[in-house]
Short mmCIF file of C-alpha atoms in Angstrom, two decimals:
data_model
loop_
_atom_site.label_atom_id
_atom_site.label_comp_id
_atom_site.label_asym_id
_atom_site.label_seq_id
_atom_site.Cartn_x
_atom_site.Cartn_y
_atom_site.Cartn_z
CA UNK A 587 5.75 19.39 14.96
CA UNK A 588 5.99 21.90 12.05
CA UNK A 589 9.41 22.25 12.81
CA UNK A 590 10.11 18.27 13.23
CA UNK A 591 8.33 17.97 9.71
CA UNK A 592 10.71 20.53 7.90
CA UNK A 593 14.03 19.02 9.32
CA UNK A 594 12.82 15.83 7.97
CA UNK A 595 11.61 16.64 4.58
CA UNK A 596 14.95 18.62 3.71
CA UNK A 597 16.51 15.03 5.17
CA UNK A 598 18.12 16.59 8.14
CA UNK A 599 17.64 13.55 10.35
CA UNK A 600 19.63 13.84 12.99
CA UNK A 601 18.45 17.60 14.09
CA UNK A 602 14.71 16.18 13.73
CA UNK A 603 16.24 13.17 16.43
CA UNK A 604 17.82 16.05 18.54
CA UNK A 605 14.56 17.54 18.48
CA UNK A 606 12.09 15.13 19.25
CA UNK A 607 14.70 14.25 21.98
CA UNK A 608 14.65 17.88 23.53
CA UNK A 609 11.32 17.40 23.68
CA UNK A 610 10.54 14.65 25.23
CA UNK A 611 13.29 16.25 27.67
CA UNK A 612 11.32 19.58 28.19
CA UNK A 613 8.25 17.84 28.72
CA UNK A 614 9.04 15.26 31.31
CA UNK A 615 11.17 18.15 33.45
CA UNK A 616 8.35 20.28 32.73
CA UNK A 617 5.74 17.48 33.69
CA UNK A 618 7.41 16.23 36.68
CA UNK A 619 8.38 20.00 38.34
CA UNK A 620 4.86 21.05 37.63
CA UNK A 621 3.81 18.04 39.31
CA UNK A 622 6.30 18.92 42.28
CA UNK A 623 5.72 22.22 42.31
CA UNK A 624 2.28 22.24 43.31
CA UNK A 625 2.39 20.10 45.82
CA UNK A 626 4.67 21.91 47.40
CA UNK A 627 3.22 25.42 47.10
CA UNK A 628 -0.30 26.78 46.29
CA UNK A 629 -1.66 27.72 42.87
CA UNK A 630 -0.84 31.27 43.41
CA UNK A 631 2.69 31.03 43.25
CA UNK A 632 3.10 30.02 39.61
CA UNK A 633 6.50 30.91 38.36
CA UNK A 634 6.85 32.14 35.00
CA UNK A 635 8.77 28.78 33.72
CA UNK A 636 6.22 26.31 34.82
CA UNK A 637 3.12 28.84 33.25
CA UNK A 638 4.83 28.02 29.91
CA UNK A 639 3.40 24.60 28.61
CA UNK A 640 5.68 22.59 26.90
CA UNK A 641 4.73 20.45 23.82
CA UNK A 642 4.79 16.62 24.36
CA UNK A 643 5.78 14.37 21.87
CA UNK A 644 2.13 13.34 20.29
CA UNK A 645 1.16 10.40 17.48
CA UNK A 646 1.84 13.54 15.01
CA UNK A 647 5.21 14.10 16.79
CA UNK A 648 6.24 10.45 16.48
CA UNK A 649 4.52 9.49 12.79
CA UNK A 650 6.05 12.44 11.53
CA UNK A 651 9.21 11.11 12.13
CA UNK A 652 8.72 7.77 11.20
CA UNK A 653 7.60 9.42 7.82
CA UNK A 654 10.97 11.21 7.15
CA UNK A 655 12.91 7.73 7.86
CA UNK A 656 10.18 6.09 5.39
CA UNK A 657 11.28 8.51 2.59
CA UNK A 658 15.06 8.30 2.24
CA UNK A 659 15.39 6.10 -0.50
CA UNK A 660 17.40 3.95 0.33
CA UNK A 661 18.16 3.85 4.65
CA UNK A 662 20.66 2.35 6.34
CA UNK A 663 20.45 -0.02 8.59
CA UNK A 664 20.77 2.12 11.50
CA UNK A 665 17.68 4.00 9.95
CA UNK A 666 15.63 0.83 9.86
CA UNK A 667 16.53 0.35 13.81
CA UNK A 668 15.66 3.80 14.23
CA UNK A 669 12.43 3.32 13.06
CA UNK A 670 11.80 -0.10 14.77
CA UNK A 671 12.70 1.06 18.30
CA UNK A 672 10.05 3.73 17.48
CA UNK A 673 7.28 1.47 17.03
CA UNK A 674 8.68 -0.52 19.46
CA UNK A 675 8.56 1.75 21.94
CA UNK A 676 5.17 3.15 21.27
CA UNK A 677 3.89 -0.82 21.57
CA UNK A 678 5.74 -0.73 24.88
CA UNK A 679 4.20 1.98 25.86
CA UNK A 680 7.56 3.52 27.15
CA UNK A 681 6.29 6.77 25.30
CA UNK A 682 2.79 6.20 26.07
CA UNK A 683 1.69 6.58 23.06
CA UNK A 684 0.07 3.88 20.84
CA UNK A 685 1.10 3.51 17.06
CA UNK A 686 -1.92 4.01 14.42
CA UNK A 687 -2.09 2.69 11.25
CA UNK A 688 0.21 5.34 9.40
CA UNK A 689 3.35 4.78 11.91
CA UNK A 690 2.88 0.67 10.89
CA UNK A 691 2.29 2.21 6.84
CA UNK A 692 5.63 3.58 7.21
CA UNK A 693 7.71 1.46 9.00
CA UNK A 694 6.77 -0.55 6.25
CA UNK A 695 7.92 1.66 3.67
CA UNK A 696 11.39 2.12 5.60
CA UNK A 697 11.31 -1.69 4.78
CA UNK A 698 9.57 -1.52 1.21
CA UNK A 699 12.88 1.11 0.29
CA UNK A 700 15.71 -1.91 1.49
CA UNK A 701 16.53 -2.78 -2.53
CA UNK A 702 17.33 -6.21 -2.76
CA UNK A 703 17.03 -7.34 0.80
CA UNK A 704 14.52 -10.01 0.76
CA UNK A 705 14.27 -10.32 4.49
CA UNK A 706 12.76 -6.49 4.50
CA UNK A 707 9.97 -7.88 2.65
CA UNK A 708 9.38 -10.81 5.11
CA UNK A 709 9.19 -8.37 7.99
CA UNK A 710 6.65 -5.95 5.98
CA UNK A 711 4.34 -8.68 5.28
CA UNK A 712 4.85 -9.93 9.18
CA UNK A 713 4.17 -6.44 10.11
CA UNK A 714 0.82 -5.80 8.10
CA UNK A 715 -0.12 -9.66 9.38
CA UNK A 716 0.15 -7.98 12.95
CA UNK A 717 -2.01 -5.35 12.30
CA UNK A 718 -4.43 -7.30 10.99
CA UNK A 719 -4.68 -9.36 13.91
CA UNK A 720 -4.67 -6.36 15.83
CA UNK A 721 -7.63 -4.95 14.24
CA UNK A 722 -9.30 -8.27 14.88
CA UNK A 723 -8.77 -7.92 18.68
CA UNK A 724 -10.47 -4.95 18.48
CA UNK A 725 -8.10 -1.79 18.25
CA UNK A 726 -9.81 0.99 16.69
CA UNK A 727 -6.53 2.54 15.78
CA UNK A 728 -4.99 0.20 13.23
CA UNK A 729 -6.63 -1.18 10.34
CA UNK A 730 -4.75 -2.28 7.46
CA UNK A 731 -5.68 -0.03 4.52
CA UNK A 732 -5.15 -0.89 0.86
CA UNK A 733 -2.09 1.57 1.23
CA UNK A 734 -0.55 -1.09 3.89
CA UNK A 735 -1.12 -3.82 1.26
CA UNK A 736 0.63 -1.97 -2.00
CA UNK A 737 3.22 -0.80 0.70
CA UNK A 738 4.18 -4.71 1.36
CA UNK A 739 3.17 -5.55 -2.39
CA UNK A 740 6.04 -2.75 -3.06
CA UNK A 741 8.52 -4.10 -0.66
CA UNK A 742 8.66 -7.79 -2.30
CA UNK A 743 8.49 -6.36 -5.76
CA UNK A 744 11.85 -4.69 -4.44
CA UNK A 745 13.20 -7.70 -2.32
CA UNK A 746 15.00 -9.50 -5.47
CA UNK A 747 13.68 -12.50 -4.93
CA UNK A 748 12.43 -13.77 -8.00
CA UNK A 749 9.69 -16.11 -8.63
CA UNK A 750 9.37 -16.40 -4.80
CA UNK A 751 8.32 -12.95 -4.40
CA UNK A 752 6.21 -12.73 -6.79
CA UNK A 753 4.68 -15.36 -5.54
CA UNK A 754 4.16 -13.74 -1.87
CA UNK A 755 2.96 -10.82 -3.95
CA UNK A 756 -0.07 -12.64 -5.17
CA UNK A 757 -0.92 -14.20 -1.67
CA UNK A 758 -0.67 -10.69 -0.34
CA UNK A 759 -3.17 -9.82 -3.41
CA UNK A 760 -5.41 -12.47 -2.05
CA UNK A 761 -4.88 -11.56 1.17
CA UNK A 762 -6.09 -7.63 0.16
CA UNK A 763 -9.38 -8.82 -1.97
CA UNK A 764 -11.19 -10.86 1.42
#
């Protein structure tokens, strides 16, 4: 994780990608020969490659990517996918892990740094919506926080929509104070 967090803070992407890939790669060989190993031989005959444990992709592993794509300041498109199909597939549990409330925070911030694409804004505010109802149905790991709120209060300030945004500002500001 240390090393996912450095590739992305000095904005080397698409090693931190590589990464997270190789390990979800290690892990699942690792995982599924440990898992075959021992049922076909007994404890004692550990092998020095399955005695190493591998590091699986955690929240940590997954948010701190998600933060890195959250800070370039202005992403591309194929950054914004990026960080959709990750929350994506943590909702789908294909990486069986659940998002929290940062990994929404900074999806929405990939969304809040979109200058001048007013539909970024639309999906923010749809996104912190979600986690609201989410909280409401009970998960104990998302909660919008008043850093969701000025996230999605920054991404229509940005949207350049005019009197229309600042408009969804203020019900978002409403929104925040019940």
């Amino acid at each position: 994780n240390i090393v996912l967090d450095s590739l992305g803070k000095t904005n080397n992407l698409q090693k931190a990608e590589a990464l997270l890939y190789r390990m979800n790669k290690r892990y699942t060989i690792h995982h599924s020969n440990s898992h075959s190993h021992s049922n076909a031989h007994s404890h004692s005959h550990t092998t020095h490659s399955n005695s190493i444990k591998r590091q699986q992709p955690d929240i940590i592993t997954y948010n701190t990517l998600l933060f890195a794509y959250s800070q370039e300041h202005k992403p591309s498109e194929q950054t914004v996918q990026k960080a959709e199909q990750i929350i994506q597939d943590m909702q789908n549990q294909t990486i069986h892990i659940q998002p929290d409330t940062s990994s929404y925070n900074m999806l929405m911030n990939v969304y809040a740094n979109q200058i001048g694409k007013y539909g970024y804004a639309q999906k923010a505010e749809d996104v912190l919506l979600y986690m609201s109802q989410l909280r409401k149905e009970g998960d104990d790991m998302v909660h919008p926080d008043t850093k969701s709120f000025n996230i999605v209060l920054k991404t229509w300030k940005n949207s350049g929509g005019g009197i229309e945004s600042a408009q969804r500002a203020e019900e978002i500001l409403r929104l925040m104070i019940k």
